[in-house]
Every structure is written in C-alpha cells, then in structure tokens.
Amino acid sequence: MTKYYVLFGPPGAGKGTQATAMVEKYNLHHISTGALLRKEIASGSPLGMKAKELIENGCLVPDEVVEGMIESEFRTVKGVDGFLLDGFPRTLAQAEALDRLLAKTGESVTATVSIMIPDEMIMERIKGRALKEGRADDASEDIINNRISTYHKQTEPLIEYYRNAGKYHEVDGTGNIDEVREGVFSVMKLF
Ligand code: ADP
C-alpha cells in the first residue's frame, strides 16, 4: 500500500534537510509545495507571479493552488513506495482536502512526522539559510516574523488535528542534523 507521510514543523525546522534522507531510505517521492511554488515563480508563470507576492510577504498562497499541485503529483508520479509531503498541509482546510482526496481511493495519511523547534531558533536557522540559499522570503526579519505568526495561526492547529487522528509523532528538532535524522527514522520505522 502506498505510504503518505506528512513532514510537519515550523519554518526553518529542517524539514527539507531531513526530507532528503527520508526519501532515499524509504523510496518516497518528495513533494515540497514551497519548492514547487518557487519553480513556478522562476518560470514566470501567472500562478508564479501571484504566489510571489504572497510568499514574499510571509503569507500563504490559496489552498486550492497547493491542493491542485499535490493532486497532480499523486497522479503523475509512479514507481515509488510512497510520498513525503513537505510543507503541505499547512491549514486545516488543506488537511481536510488531503483526507478527502486520499479517501477517494480508500487511502489515508500514514503518519505525521513533526520536527519541532522553539521560535527563537526559527529566526536563527532561517538567517543562516539565507546566507546559503538566498531565498527572497528569508531576506528580512519582518518577513520571517510574519511567517512565524502565520505558522502559529494557520498551521499549528494541525497538531491537534493529527493528534486526534492518532497520527501525530513529534521529534526534537533542536539537535544537529544527524541527531534529528535519528529521531525521524525512529518514527518512520514504526510504519
Ligand atoms: P518554510 O518551511 O521555510 O516555511 P517552504 O519552502 O515550505 O518554507 O514555503 C515557503 C512559502 O511558500 C510559505 O511561506 C508559503 O508562502 C508558501 N507555501 C508553501 N507551502 C504552502 C501551502 N501548503 N499552503 C500555502 N502556502 C504555501
């Protein structure tokens, strides 16, 4: 049966870094909605132009946009043991849409792996990443603060949602990359 893992956590928690190790070890297809949106922006598509402004203000893009991206990845990618959703769902509506989409084929989310770090560490990590990757939404403290507050308001309620479904597994994200990877793998091996 196809596995559907949700990789959860605040911005800067290290989801992208851990995703690389996870997809390799478990033969998963990595879907990062942030990366897909940055690709749209780079291509200059109409969708990308709309997304750019929202992203660069630390806001979320509309649910339907990312839901469509997820659906199309599920439909087109074959030959993997499962999918690793990174940065999706980010709102309750997206989580419900994901459940409905999977239910159409009698499937459901396998597990949520949540990498948790405190707010103080978010700022520090993102500023470090900005030097290496040059992402526009990493460029100023104001934008980062907006993303932190967007996370608390719109995304954090998902913890309760997945906890109620018995699918929430939290990993301490404050250690080094190897330590966090150990924590992540100790959850993955349960499924
Ligand atoms: P980070 O994990 O550092 O926040 P991402 O690359 O996951 O970075 O996302 C970058 C930005 O892309 C988000 O701040 C948001 O504007 C947009 N985005 C990504 N995923 C979603 C989503 N599921 N719903 C709405 N907007 C999204």
PDB file of C-alpha atoms and ligand atoms in Angstrom:
ATOM      1  CA  MET A   1       0.000   0.000   0.000  1.00  0.00           C
ATOM      2  CA  THR A   2       1.246   3.463  -0.859  1.00  0.00           C
ATOM      3  CA  LYS A   3       2.532   5.399   2.171  1.00  0.00           C
ATOM      4  CA  TYR A   4       1.653   9.034   2.721  1.00  0.00           C
ATOM      5  CA  TYR A   5       3.906  10.764   5.238  1.00  0.00           C
ATOM      6  CA  VAL A   6       3.321  14.352   6.287  1.00  0.00           C
ATOM      7  CA  LEU A   7       6.502  16.159   7.319  1.00  0.00           C
ATOM      8  CA  PHE A   8       5.399  18.863   9.696  1.00  0.00           C
ATOM      9  CA  GLY A   9       7.105  21.683  11.568  1.00  0.00           C
ATOM     10  CA  PRO A  10       7.616  25.443  11.727  1.00  0.00           C
ATOM     11  CA  PRO A  11       9.609  27.251   9.020  1.00  0.00           C
ATOM     12  CA  GLY A  12      13.306  26.597   9.438  1.00  0.00           C
ATOM     13  CA  ALA A  13      12.838  23.388  11.429  1.00  0.00           C
ATOM     14  CA  GLY A  14      14.943  21.449   8.940  1.00  0.00           C
ATOM     15  CA  LYS A  15      12.199  19.679   7.017  1.00  0.00           C
ATOM     16  CA  GLY A  16      13.933  19.982   3.645  1.00  0.00           C
ATOM     17  CA  THR A  17      17.209  18.669   5.050  1.00  0.00           C
ATOM     18  CA  GLN A  18      15.607  15.635   6.660  1.00  0.00           C
ATOM     19  CA  ALA A  19      13.348  15.023   3.654  1.00  0.00           C
ATOM     20  CA  THR A  20      16.371  14.211   1.508  1.00  0.00           C
ATOM     21  CA  ALA A  21      17.421  11.390   3.856  1.00  0.00           C
ATOM     22  CA  MET A  22      13.864  10.118   4.274  1.00  0.00           C
ATOM     23  CA  VAL A  23      13.034   9.811   0.580  1.00  0.00           C
ATOM     24  CA  GLU A  24      16.261   7.968  -0.107  1.00  0.00           C
ATOM     25  CA  LYS A  25      15.906   5.443   2.693  1.00  0.00           C
ATOM     26  CA  TYR A  26      12.212   4.714   2.126  1.00  0.00           C
ATOM     27  CA  ASN A  27      11.899   5.149  -1.670  1.00  0.00           C
ATOM     28  CA  LEU A  28       9.459   8.028  -1.388  1.00  0.00           C
ATOM     29  CA  HIS A  29       8.695  10.884  -3.746  1.00  0.00           C
ATOM     30  CA  HIS A  30       9.382  14.226  -2.062  1.00  0.00           C
ATOM     31  CA  ILE A  31       6.704  16.874  -2.621  1.00  0.00           C
ATOM     32  CA  SER A  32       7.708  20.273  -1.268  1.00  0.00           C
ATOM     33  CA  THR A  33       4.962  22.772  -2.018  1.00  0.00           C
ATOM     34  CA  GLY A  34       7.419  25.604  -1.258  1.00  0.00           C
ATOM     35  CA  ALA A  35       9.880  24.245  -3.838  1.00  0.00           C
ATOM     36  CA  LEU A  36       7.104  23.732  -6.405  1.00  0.00           C
ATOM     37  CA  LEU A  37       5.945  27.310  -5.862  1.00  0.00           C
ATOM     38  CA  ARG A  38       9.499  28.659  -6.201  1.00  0.00           C
ATOM     39  CA  LYS A  39       9.730  26.779  -9.517  1.00  0.00           C
ATOM     40  CA  GLU A  40       6.531  28.482 -10.693  1.00  0.00           C
ATOM     41  CA  ILE A  41       7.971  31.850  -9.694  1.00  0.00           C
ATOM     42  CA  ALA A  42      11.230  31.171 -11.540  1.00  0.00           C
ATOM     43  CA  SER A  43       9.316  30.201 -14.683  1.00  0.00           C
ATOM     44  CA  GLY A  44       7.366  33.468 -14.573  1.00  0.00           C
ATOM     45  CA  SER A  45       4.007  31.697 -14.925  1.00  0.00           C
ATOM     46  CA  PRO A  46       0.821  33.598 -13.992  1.00  0.00           C
ATOM     47  CA  LEU A  47       0.472  31.342 -10.953  1.00  0.00           C
ATOM     48  CA  GLY A  48       4.066  32.093 -10.005  1.00  0.00           C
ATOM     49  CA  MET A  49       3.502  35.838 -10.256  1.00  0.00           C
ATOM     50  CA  LYS A  50       0.549  35.655  -7.901  1.00  0.00           C
ATOM     51  CA  ALA A  51       2.365  33.367  -5.480  1.00  0.00           C
ATOM     52  CA  LYS A  52       5.474  35.560  -5.411  1.00  0.00           C
ATOM     53  CA  GLU A  53       3.808  38.484  -3.715  1.00  0.00           C
ATOM     54  CA  LEU A  54       2.112  36.368  -1.069  1.00  0.00           C
ATOM     55  CA  ILE A  55       5.251  34.355  -0.308  1.00  0.00           C
ATOM     56  CA  GLU A  56       7.416  37.452  -0.089  1.00  0.00           C
ATOM     57  CA  ASN A  57       5.033  38.886   2.476  1.00  0.00           C
ATOM     58  CA  GLY A  58       5.166  35.756   4.625  1.00  0.00           C
ATOM     59  CA  CYS A  59       1.576  34.792   3.765  1.00  0.00           C
ATOM     60  CA  LEU A  60       0.220  31.501   2.476  1.00  0.00           C
ATOM     61  CA  VAL A  61      -0.913  31.001  -1.102  1.00  0.00           C
ATOM     62  CA  PRO A  62      -4.572  29.962  -1.550  1.00  0.00           C
ATOM     63  CA  ASP A  63      -5.470  26.417  -0.514  1.00  0.00           C
ATOM     64  CA  GLU A  64      -6.781  25.457  -3.985  1.00  0.00           C
ATOM     65  CA  VAL A  65      -3.442  26.274  -5.580  1.00  0.00           C
ATOM     66  CA  VAL A  66      -1.402  23.900  -3.446  1.00  0.00           C
ATOM     67  CA  GLU A  67      -4.147  21.276  -3.369  1.00  0.00           C
ATOM     68  CA  GLY A  68      -4.055  21.168  -7.180  1.00  0.00           C
ATOM     69  CA  MET A  69      -0.272  20.736  -7.124  1.00  0.00           C
ATOM     70  CA  ILE A  70      -0.494  17.814  -4.710  1.00  0.00           C
ATOM     71  CA  GLU A  71      -3.203  16.093  -6.714  1.00  0.00           C
ATOM     72  CA  SER A  72      -1.211  16.363  -9.905  1.00  0.00           C
ATOM     73  CA  GLU A  73       1.946  14.935  -8.251  1.00  0.00           C
ATOM     74  CA  PHE A  74      -0.028  11.965  -6.878  1.00  0.00           C
ATOM     75  CA  ARG A  75      -1.476  11.346 -10.323  1.00  0.00           C
ATOM     76  CA  THR A  76       1.733  11.559 -12.305  1.00  0.00           C
ATOM     77  CA  VAL A  77       4.431  10.038 -10.098  1.00  0.00           C
ATOM     78  CA  LYS A  78       4.644   6.242 -10.265  1.00  0.00           C
ATOM     79  CA  GLY A  79       7.055   3.597  -9.082  1.00  0.00           C
ATOM     80  CA  VAL A  80       7.618   4.794  -5.515  1.00  0.00           C
ATOM     81  CA  ASP A  81       6.618   3.242  -2.195  1.00  0.00           C
ATOM     82  CA  GLY A  82       5.008   6.444  -1.069  1.00  0.00           C
ATOM     83  CA  PHE A  83       5.019  10.221  -0.846  1.00  0.00           C
ATOM     84  CA  LEU A  84       6.619  12.627   1.580  1.00  0.00           C
ATOM     85  CA  LEU A  85       4.586  15.800   1.890  1.00  0.00           C
ATOM     86  CA  ASP A  86       6.801  18.679   3.000  1.00  0.00           C
ATOM     87  CA  GLY A  87       5.080  21.992   3.709  1.00  0.00           C
ATOM     88  CA  PHE A  88       1.631  20.578   2.984  1.00  0.00           C
ATOM     89  CA  PRO A  89      -0.898  20.596   4.556  1.00  0.00           C
ATOM     90  CA  ARG A  90      -0.431  23.980   6.155  1.00  0.00           C
ATOM     91  CA  THR A  91      -4.064  24.808   7.012  1.00  0.00           C
ATOM     92  CA  LEU A  92      -6.957  22.776   8.396  1.00  0.00           C
ATOM     93  CA  ALA A  93      -8.749  23.128   5.062  1.00  0.00           C
ATOM     94  CA  GLN A  94      -5.727  21.631   3.285  1.00  0.00           C
ATOM     95  CA  ALA A  95      -5.599  18.727   5.751  1.00  0.00           C
ATOM     96  CA  GLU A  96      -9.276  18.018   5.147  1.00  0.00           C
ATOM     97  CA  ALA A  97      -8.813  18.270   1.385  1.00  0.00           C
ATOM     98  CA  LEU A  98      -5.927  15.783   1.604  1.00  0.00           C
ATOM     99  CA  ASP A  99      -8.056  13.345   3.597  1.00  0.00           C
ATOM    100  CA  ARG A 100     -10.872  13.631   1.044  1.00  0.00           C
ATOM    101  CA  LEU A 101      -8.501  13.153  -1.872  1.00  0.00           C
ATOM    102  CA  LEU A 102      -6.952  10.012  -0.366  1.00  0.00           C
ATOM    103  CA  ALA A 103     -10.332   8.651   0.697  1.00  0.00           C
ATOM    104  CA  LYS A 104     -11.406   8.543  -2.970  1.00  0.00           C
ATOM    105  CA  THR A 105      -9.012   5.606  -3.429  1.00  0.00           C
ATOM    106  CA  GLY A 106      -9.596   4.152   0.036  1.00  0.00           C
ATOM    107  CA  GLU A 107      -6.298   5.534   1.308  1.00  0.00           C
ATOM    108  CA  SER A 108      -5.268   7.785   4.186  1.00  0.00           C
ATOM    109  CA  VAL A 109      -2.311   9.594   5.738  1.00  0.00           C
ATOM    110  CA  THR A 110       0.138   7.040   7.150  1.00  0.00           C
ATOM    111  CA  ALA A 111       1.797   9.253   9.758  1.00  0.00           C
ATOM    112  CA  THR A 112       2.779  12.817  10.533  1.00  0.00           C
ATOM    113  CA  VAL A 113       6.395  13.357  11.500  1.00  0.00           C
ATOM    114  CA  SER A 114       6.721  16.680  13.241  1.00  0.00           C
ATOM    115  CA  ILE A 115      10.108  18.350  13.683  1.00  0.00           C
ATOM    116  CA  MET A 116       9.764  20.839  16.485  1.00  0.00           C
ATOM    117  CA  ILE A 117      11.974  23.809  17.369  1.00  0.00           C
ATOM    118  CA  PRO A 118      11.221  26.879  19.522  1.00  0.00           C
ATOM    119  CA  ASP A 119      10.503  30.275  17.905  1.00  0.00           C
ATOM    120  CA  GLU A 120      13.907  31.710  18.950  1.00  0.00           C
ATOM    121  CA  MET A 121      15.618  29.031  16.917  1.00  0.00           C
ATOM    122  CA  ILE A 122      13.469  29.639  13.814  1.00  0.00           C
ATOM    123  CA  MET A 123      14.918  33.118  13.293  1.00  0.00           C
ATOM    124  CA  GLU A 124      18.484  31.924  13.818  1.00  0.00           C
ATOM    125  CA  ARG A 125      18.148  28.948  11.437  1.00  0.00           C
ATOM    126  CA  ILE A 126      16.470  30.939   8.678  1.00  0.00           C
ATOM    127  CA  LYS A 127      19.075  33.679   8.836  1.00  0.00           C
ATOM    128  CA  GLY A 128      21.761  31.023   8.464  1.00  0.00           C
ATOM    129  CA  ARG A 129      19.976  29.536   5.465  1.00  0.00           C
ATOM    130  CA  ALA A 130      19.531  32.976   3.865  1.00  0.00           C
ATOM    131  CA  LEU A 131      23.301  33.289   3.527  1.00  0.00           C
ATOM    132  CA  LYS A 132      23.497  29.991   1.640  1.00  0.00           C
ATOM    133  CA  GLU A 133      20.307  29.863  -0.421  1.00  0.00           C
ATOM    134  CA  GLY A 134      19.311  33.481  -0.999  1.00  0.00           C
ATOM    135  CA  ARG A 135      15.551  32.868  -0.770  1.00  0.00           C
ATOM    136  CA  ALA A 136      13.560  36.110  -1.011  1.00  0.00           C
ATOM    137  CA  ASP A 137      11.291  35.099   1.884  1.00  0.00           C
ATOM    138  CA  ASP A 138      14.337  34.579   4.126  1.00  0.00           C
ATOM    139  CA  ALA A 139      15.657  38.062   3.455  1.00  0.00           C
ATOM    140  CA  SER A 140      14.207  40.174   6.272  1.00  0.00           C
ATOM    141  CA  GLU A 141      13.270  39.792   9.934  1.00  0.00           C
ATOM    142  CA  ASP A 142       9.832  41.261   9.221  1.00  0.00           C
ATOM    143  CA  ILE A 143       9.025  38.580   6.651  1.00  0.00           C
ATOM    144  CA  ILE A 144      10.349  35.833   8.913  1.00  0.00           C
ATOM    145  CA  ASN A 145       8.255  37.142  11.819  1.00  0.00           C
ATOM    146  CA  ASN A 146       5.208  37.117   9.573  1.00  0.00           C
ATOM    147  CA  ARG A 147       5.890  33.531   8.619  1.00  0.00           C
ATOM    148  CA  ILE A 148       6.247  32.581  12.282  1.00  0.00           C
ATOM    149  CA  SER A 149       2.909  34.175  13.080  1.00  0.00           C
ATOM    150  CA  THR A 150       1.266  32.597  10.006  1.00  0.00           C
ATOM    151  CA  TYR A 151       2.573  29.264  11.283  1.00  0.00           C
ATOM    152  CA  HIS A 152       1.105  29.766  14.762  1.00  0.00           C
ATOM    153  CA  LYS A 153      -2.257  30.968  13.483  1.00  0.00           C
ATOM    154  CA  GLN A 154      -2.892  28.757  10.487  1.00  0.00           C
ATOM    155  CA  THR A 155      -0.656  25.718  10.698  1.00  0.00           C
ATOM    156  CA  GLU A 156      -0.255  24.890  14.380  1.00  0.00           C
ATOM    157  CA  PRO A 157      -3.919  23.778  14.741  1.00  0.00           C
ATOM    158  CA  LEU A 158      -2.959  20.790  12.599  1.00  0.00           C
ATOM    159  CA  ILE A 159      -1.079  19.329  15.564  1.00  0.00           C
ATOM    160  CA  GLU A 160      -4.395  18.787  17.317  1.00  0.00           C
ATOM    161  CA  TYR A 161      -5.996  17.519  14.103  1.00  0.00           C
ATOM    162  CA  TYR A 162      -3.403  14.787  13.575  1.00  0.00           C
ATOM    163  CA  ARG A 163      -3.148  14.040  17.287  1.00  0.00           C
ATOM    164  CA  ASN A 164      -6.894  13.360  17.365  1.00  0.00           C
ATOM    165  CA  ALA A 165      -6.451  11.039  14.405  1.00  0.00           C
ATOM    166  CA  GLY A 166      -3.667   9.197  16.301  1.00  0.00           C
ATOM    167  CA  LYS A 167      -1.196  10.152  13.587  1.00  0.00           C
ATOM    168  CA  TYR A 168       0.996  12.775  15.237  1.00  0.00           C
ATOM    169  CA  HIS A 169       4.616  11.903  16.053  1.00  0.00           C
ATOM    170  CA  GLU A 170       6.927  14.604  17.315  1.00  0.00           C
ATOM    171  CA  VAL A 171      10.697  14.678  17.002  1.00  0.00           C
ATOM    172  CA  ASP A 172      13.022  17.118  18.793  1.00  0.00           C
ATOM    173  CA  GLY A 173      14.448  19.341  16.041  1.00  0.00           C
ATOM    174  CA  THR A 174      16.927  21.241  18.194  1.00  0.00           C
ATOM    175  CA  GLY A 175      19.853  18.826  17.827  1.00  0.00           C
ATOM    176  CA  ASN A 176      22.311  18.555  14.963  1.00  0.00           C
ATOM    177  CA  ILE A 177      21.310  17.106  11.559  1.00  0.00           C
ATOM    178  CA  ASP A 178      22.371  13.540  12.467  1.00  0.00           C
ATOM    179  CA  GLU A 179      20.539  13.610  15.809  1.00  0.00           C
ATOM    180  CA  VAL A 180      17.329  14.865  14.231  1.00  0.00           C
ATOM    181  CA  ARG A 181      17.627  12.237  11.483  1.00  0.00           C
ATOM    182  CA  GLU A 182      17.868   9.512  14.135  1.00  0.00           C
ATOM    183  CA  GLY A 183      14.679  10.837  15.729  1.00  0.00           C
ATOM    184  CA  VAL A 184      12.901  10.968  12.379  1.00  0.00           C
ATOM    185  CA  PHE A 185      13.945   7.431  11.439  1.00  0.00           C
ATOM    186  CA  SER A 186      12.853   6.090  14.811  1.00  0.00           C
ATOM    187  CA  VAL A 187       9.321   7.281  13.949  1.00  0.00           C
ATOM    188  CA  MET A 188       9.447   6.108  10.311  1.00  0.00           C
ATOM    189  CA  LYS A 189      10.414   2.590  11.274  1.00  0.00           C
ATOM    190  CA  LEU A 190       7.107   2.171  13.114  1.00  0.00           C
ATOM    191  CA  PHE A 191       5.177   2.222   9.798  1.00  0.00           C
TER     192      PHE A 191
HETATM  193  P1  ADP B   1       9.432  27.056   5.096  1.00  0.00           P
HETATM  194  O1  ADP B   1       9.287  25.631   5.529  1.00  0.00           O
HETATM  195  O2  ADP B   1      10.780  27.616   5.416  1.00  0.00           O
HETATM  196  O3  ADP B   1       8.314  27.911   5.558  1.00  0.00           O
HETATM  197  P2  ADP B   1       8.556  26.449   2.356  1.00  0.00           P
HETATM  198  O4  ADP B   1       9.532  26.311   1.259  1.00  0.00           O
HETATM  199  O5  ADP B   1       7.856  25.217   2.828  1.00  0.00           O
HETATM  200  O6  ADP B   1       9.379  27.147   3.514  1.00  0.00           O
HETATM  201  O7  ADP B   1       7.423  27.509   1.963  1.00  0.00           O
HETATM  202  C1  ADP B   1       7.724  28.804   1.512  1.00  0.00           C
HETATM  203  C2  ADP B   1       6.438  29.608   1.315  1.00  0.00           C
HETATM  204  O8  ADP B   1       5.635  29.017   0.269  1.00  0.00           O
HETATM  205  C3  ADP B   1       5.495  29.674   2.516  1.00  0.00           C
HETATM  206  O9  ADP B   1       5.861  30.677   3.446  1.00  0.00           O
HETATM  207  C4  ADP B   1       4.155  29.959   1.821  1.00  0.00           C
HETATM  208  O10 ADP B   1       4.047  31.298   1.445  1.00  0.00           O
HETATM  209  C5  ADP B   1       4.237  29.141   0.548  1.00  0.00           C
HETATM  210  N1  ADP B   1       3.660  27.789   0.770  1.00  0.00           N
HETATM  211  C6  ADP B   1       4.354  26.620   0.824  1.00  0.00           C
HETATM  212  N2  ADP B   1       3.535  25.589   1.076  1.00  0.00           N
HETATM  213  C7  ADP B   1       2.275  26.109   1.189  1.00  0.00           C
HETATM  214  C8  ADP B   1       0.994  25.576   1.468  1.00  0.00           C
HETATM  215  N3  ADP B   1       0.823  24.264   1.704  1.00  0.00           N
HETATM  216  N4  ADP B   1      -0.069  26.416   1.521  1.00  0.00           N
HETATM  217  C9  ADP B   1       0.075  27.710   1.283  1.00  0.00           C
HETATM  218  N5  ADP B   1       1.258  28.298   1.042  1.00  0.00           N
HETATM  219  C10 ADP B   1       2.357  27.522   0.989  1.00  0.00           C
END
